[in-house]
Amino acid sequence: MIRVLLADDQHLVREALAALLGLEPGIEVAGQVGRGDEVGAAVAATRPDVVLLDIEMPGGDGLTVAAGLTGVRVIILTTFGRPGYLRRAMDAGVAGYVVKDARAGELADAIRRVHAGERVFDRKLAAASLSEGANPLTGRERDVLRAATEGGTIADIARRLYLSDGTVRNYLSSAIGKLGARNRAEAARAAEAKGWL
């Protein structure tokens, strides 16, 4: 039996996945959690072979959680088919990335293949990720753009990130230029759409 832990903050989705996977021969749902910060304890308690992680969850996003897990195979299961997310997932060491519009049989197949030691990634998304190239933004440029999405002035962003106003302007200007945007809002939208934030 392949023991699976489900981590998704949407109860209906998580329970539907558990019911569907429970019908698959050789797969057992060992546990379910709805928050990213519950995954570590659940892995220790249930000892799954494979963890299915959503990306956006309270208490820690799936990409960050995946990077902190050891001794277990991880599949990101998400609605976000963004090339940048796939690249970040690969950097975090995940073994699979499946978009939620996949069929139940495809997910079960991905679980079996990942459990067998393969890496399984959505083909269309992998092709898009290769054509997009690497994220051109530095870590600090991402931090500043992310803070800019929360609103406020340059001074507000600088205070939140413990930077000077001039440094924030420089990071924003650099990010805007790299993304070919006209302003910080457009740059943030472009970076989010590609999964770079």
Tab-separated table of C-alpha atoms in Angstrom:
chain	number	residue	atom	x	y	z
A	1	MET	CA	0.000	0.000	0.000
A	2	ILE	CA	1.150	3.522	-0.835
A	3	ARG	CA	0.364	5.751	2.122
A	4	VAL	CA	-0.612	9.309	1.135
A	5	LEU	CA	-0.967	12.467	3.220
A	6	LEU	CA	-3.241	15.179	1.763
A	7	ALA	CA	-2.552	18.845	2.563
A	8	ASP	CA	-5.135	21.240	1.132
A	9	ASP	CA	-6.968	24.057	2.894
A	10	GLN	CA	-10.238	23.513	1.011
A	11	HIS	CA	-12.218	20.899	2.957
A	12	LEU	CA	-14.419	19.852	0.043
A	13	VAL	CA	-11.457	19.402	-2.302
A	14	ARG	CA	-9.441	17.510	0.307
A	15	GLU	CA	-12.323	15.183	1.193
A	16	ALA	CA	-13.165	14.569	-2.469
A	17	LEU	CA	-9.531	13.704	-3.173
A	18	ALA	CA	-9.481	11.344	-0.185
A	19	ALA	CA	-12.645	9.621	-1.424
A	20	LEU	CA	-11.320	9.282	-4.993
A	21	LEU	CA	-7.914	8.024	-3.916
A	22	GLY	CA	-9.560	5.594	-1.488
A	23	LEU	CA	-11.110	3.858	-4.516
A	24	GLU	CA	-7.709	3.318	-6.140
A	25	PRO	CA	-6.123	-0.093	-5.554
A	26	GLY	CA	-2.852	0.071	-3.641
A	27	ILE	CA	-3.368	3.635	-2.364
A	28	GLU	CA	-4.379	4.496	1.196
A	29	VAL	CA	-5.030	8.010	2.510
A	30	ALA	CA	-3.059	8.010	5.769
A	31	GLY	CA	-4.038	11.519	6.858
A	32	GLN	CA	-5.339	14.946	5.941
A	33	VAL	CA	-4.409	18.463	7.027
A	34	GLY	CA	-5.670	21.897	6.049
A	35	ARG	CA	-2.670	24.065	6.929
A	36	GLY	CA	0.950	24.187	5.862
A	37	ASP	CA	2.215	24.357	9.437
A	38	GLU	CA	0.422	21.065	10.243
A	39	VAL	CA	2.236	19.036	7.582
A	40	GLY	CA	5.444	18.283	9.514
A	41	ALA	CA	3.621	16.843	12.536
A	42	ALA	CA	1.248	14.906	10.284
A	43	VAL	CA	4.187	13.387	8.380
A	44	ALA	CA	5.758	12.317	11.680
A	45	ALA	CA	2.465	10.858	12.951
A	46	THR	CA	1.256	9.079	9.793
A	47	ARG	CA	4.567	8.190	8.063
A	48	PRO	CA	3.266	8.586	4.499
A	49	ASP	CA	5.146	7.503	1.399
A	50	VAL	CA	3.849	10.446	-0.637
A	51	VAL	CA	2.591	13.884	0.435
A	52	LEU	CA	0.193	15.822	-1.817
A	53	LEU	CA	0.640	19.549	-1.132
A	54	ASP	CA	-1.442	22.469	-2.317
A	55	ILE	CA	0.556	25.657	-2.928
A	56	GLU	CA	-1.622	28.271	-1.246
A	57	MET	CA	-2.524	27.295	2.321
A	58	PRO	CA	-2.627	29.194	5.581
A	59	GLY	CA	0.294	28.529	7.896
A	60	GLY	CA	2.823	28.043	5.098
A	61	ASP	CA	2.685	27.641	1.354
A	62	GLY	CA	3.256	24.229	-0.183
A	63	LEU	CA	6.516	25.197	-1.881
A	64	THR	CA	8.088	26.288	1.407
A	65	VAL	CA	6.707	23.246	3.225
A	66	ALA	CA	8.041	20.914	0.508
A	67	ALA	CA	11.548	22.357	0.851
A	68	GLY	CA	11.497	21.489	4.567
A	69	LEU	CA	10.381	17.856	4.214
A	70	THR	CA	12.871	14.989	4.179
A	71	GLY	CA	12.418	11.256	3.798
A	72	VAL	CA	9.130	11.542	1.912
A	73	ARG	CA	8.230	12.043	-1.756
A	74	VAL	CA	6.215	15.201	-2.471
A	75	ILE	CA	3.759	16.019	-5.238
A	76	ILE	CA	2.460	19.560	-5.600
A	77	LEU	CA	-1.246	19.400	-6.475
A	78	THR	CA	-2.529	22.853	-7.315
A	79	THR	CA	-4.808	24.981	-9.444
A	80	PHE	CA	-1.815	27.175	-10.307
A	81	GLY	CA	-0.345	26.034	-13.597
A	82	ARG	CA	2.338	28.722	-13.578
A	83	PRO	CA	5.801	28.041	-14.997
A	84	GLY	CA	7.539	29.892	-12.162
A	85	TYR	CA	5.789	27.740	-9.565
A	86	LEU	CA	6.949	24.600	-11.334
A	87	ARG	CA	10.535	25.828	-11.338
A	88	ARG	CA	10.308	26.761	-7.643
A	89	ALA	CA	8.807	23.338	-6.883
A	90	MET	CA	11.674	21.633	-8.667
A	91	ASP	CA	14.154	23.771	-6.721
A	92	ALA	CA	12.388	22.650	-3.514
A	93	GLY	CA	13.015	19.026	-4.486
A	94	VAL	CA	9.465	17.900	-5.209
A	95	ALA	CA	9.029	14.690	-7.157
A	96	GLY	CA	5.855	15.710	-8.976
A	97	TYR	CA	3.667	18.636	-9.996
A	98	VAL	CA	0.074	17.964	-11.013
A	99	VAL	CA	-2.535	20.581	-11.884
A	100	LYS	CA	-5.957	20.039	-10.279
A	101	ASP	CA	-7.764	19.795	-13.589
A	102	ALA	CA	-6.067	16.407	-14.162
A	103	ARG	CA	-8.259	13.306	-14.079
A	104	ALA	CA	-8.352	11.145	-10.936
A	105	GLY	CA	-6.621	8.307	-12.786
A	106	GLU	CA	-3.778	10.633	-13.799
A	107	LEU	CA	-3.274	11.674	-10.186
A	108	ALA	CA	-3.263	8.053	-9.012
A	109	ASP	CA	-0.772	7.215	-11.753
A	110	ALA	CA	1.444	10.134	-10.676
A	111	ILE	CA	1.353	8.896	-7.068
A	112	ARG	CA	2.366	5.397	-8.134
A	113	ARG	CA	5.150	6.661	-10.386
A	114	VAL	CA	6.518	9.062	-7.772
A	115	HIS	CA	6.408	6.279	-5.172
A	116	ALA	CA	8.410	4.122	-7.613
A	117	GLY	CA	11.111	6.802	-7.757
A	118	GLU	CA	10.122	8.679	-10.914
A	119	ARG	CA	9.616	12.407	-11.241
A	120	VAL	CA	6.262	13.414	-12.740
A	121	PHE	CA	5.557	16.904	-14.052
A	122	ASP	CA	2.681	18.282	-16.109
A	123	ARG	CA	4.027	18.232	-19.689
A	124	LYS	CA	2.426	21.466	-20.891
A	125	LEU	CA	3.606	23.313	-17.824
A	126	ALA	CA	7.133	21.891	-18.139
A	127	ALA	CA	7.292	23.084	-21.749
A	128	ALA	CA	6.039	26.535	-20.737
A	129	SER	CA	8.590	26.659	-17.922
A	130	LEU	CA	11.416	25.892	-20.320
A	131	SER	CA	10.259	28.545	-22.785
A	132	GLU	CA	9.839	31.168	-20.029
A	133	GLY	CA	13.351	30.656	-18.721
A	134	ALA	CA	14.518	31.302	-15.190
A	135	ASN	CA	13.052	33.929	-12.911
A	136	PRO	CA	15.003	37.120	-13.680
A	137	LEU	CA	14.180	38.718	-10.317
A	138	THR	CA	16.547	38.640	-7.375
A	139	GLY	CA	15.251	37.634	-3.955
A	140	ARG	CA	15.150	41.240	-2.776
A	141	GLU	CA	13.350	42.399	-5.943
A	142	ARG	CA	10.714	39.733	-5.258
A	143	ASP	CA	10.420	40.871	-1.630
A	144	VAL	CA	9.901	44.487	-2.677
A	145	LEU	CA	7.378	43.595	-5.404
A	146	ARG	CA	5.492	41.366	-2.971
A	147	ALA	CA	5.385	44.229	-0.448
A	148	ALA	CA	4.231	46.585	-3.210
A	149	THR	CA	1.190	44.371	-3.825
A	150	GLU	CA	0.109	45.083	-0.242
A	151	GLY	CA	-0.076	48.766	-1.104
A	152	GLY	CA	1.407	51.818	0.496
A	153	THR	CA	4.019	54.341	-0.407
A	154	ILE	CA	7.718	53.780	-1.033
A	155	ALA	CA	8.304	54.856	2.574
A	156	ASP	CA	5.749	52.289	3.821
A	157	ILE	CA	7.445	49.503	1.860
A	158	ALA	CA	10.869	50.631	3.090
A	159	ARG	CA	9.695	50.527	6.723
A	160	ARG	CA	8.167	47.052	6.315
A	161	LEU	CA	11.337	45.644	4.773
A	162	TYR	CA	13.842	47.654	6.867
A	163	LEU	CA	15.320	49.294	3.783
A	164	SER	CA	15.915	52.893	2.767
A	165	ASP	CA	13.490	54.641	0.430
A	166	GLY	CA	16.197	54.858	-2.243
A	167	THR	CA	16.934	51.142	-2.025
A	168	VAL	CA	13.244	50.320	-2.470
A	169	ARG	CA	13.087	52.628	-5.500
A	170	ASN	CA	16.154	50.924	-6.997
A	171	TYR	CA	14.726	47.420	-6.511
A	172	LEU	CA	11.368	48.458	-7.950
A	173	SER	CA	12.987	50.168	-10.917
A	174	SER	CA	15.127	47.116	-11.619
A	175	ALA	CA	12.151	44.730	-11.365
A	176	ILE	CA	9.989	46.937	-13.581
A	177	GLY	CA	12.744	47.042	-16.203
A	178	LYS	CA	13.364	43.287	-16.127
A	179	LEU	CA	9.661	42.572	-16.556
A	180	GLY	CA	9.104	45.200	-19.249
A	181	ALA	CA	6.370	46.772	-17.133
A	182	ARG	CA	5.243	50.393	-16.949
A	183	ASN	CA	4.848	50.587	-13.175
A	184	ARG	CA	5.161	48.534	-9.992
A	185	ALA	CA	1.553	47.291	-10.073
A	186	GLU	CA	1.979	45.980	-13.615
A	187	ALA	CA	5.332	44.404	-12.681
A	188	ALA	CA	3.792	42.668	-9.656
A	189	ARG	CA	0.900	41.320	-11.766
A	190	ALA	CA	3.312	40.027	-14.408
A	191	ALA	CA	5.531	38.347	-11.808
A	192	GLU	CA	2.518	36.747	-10.056
A	193	ALA	CA	1.101	35.480	-13.351
A	194	LYS	CA	4.377	33.686	-14.075
A	195	GLY	CA	4.628	32.302	-10.535
A	196	TRP	CA	7.741	34.310	-9.722
A	197	LEU	CA	6.388	35.896	-6.516
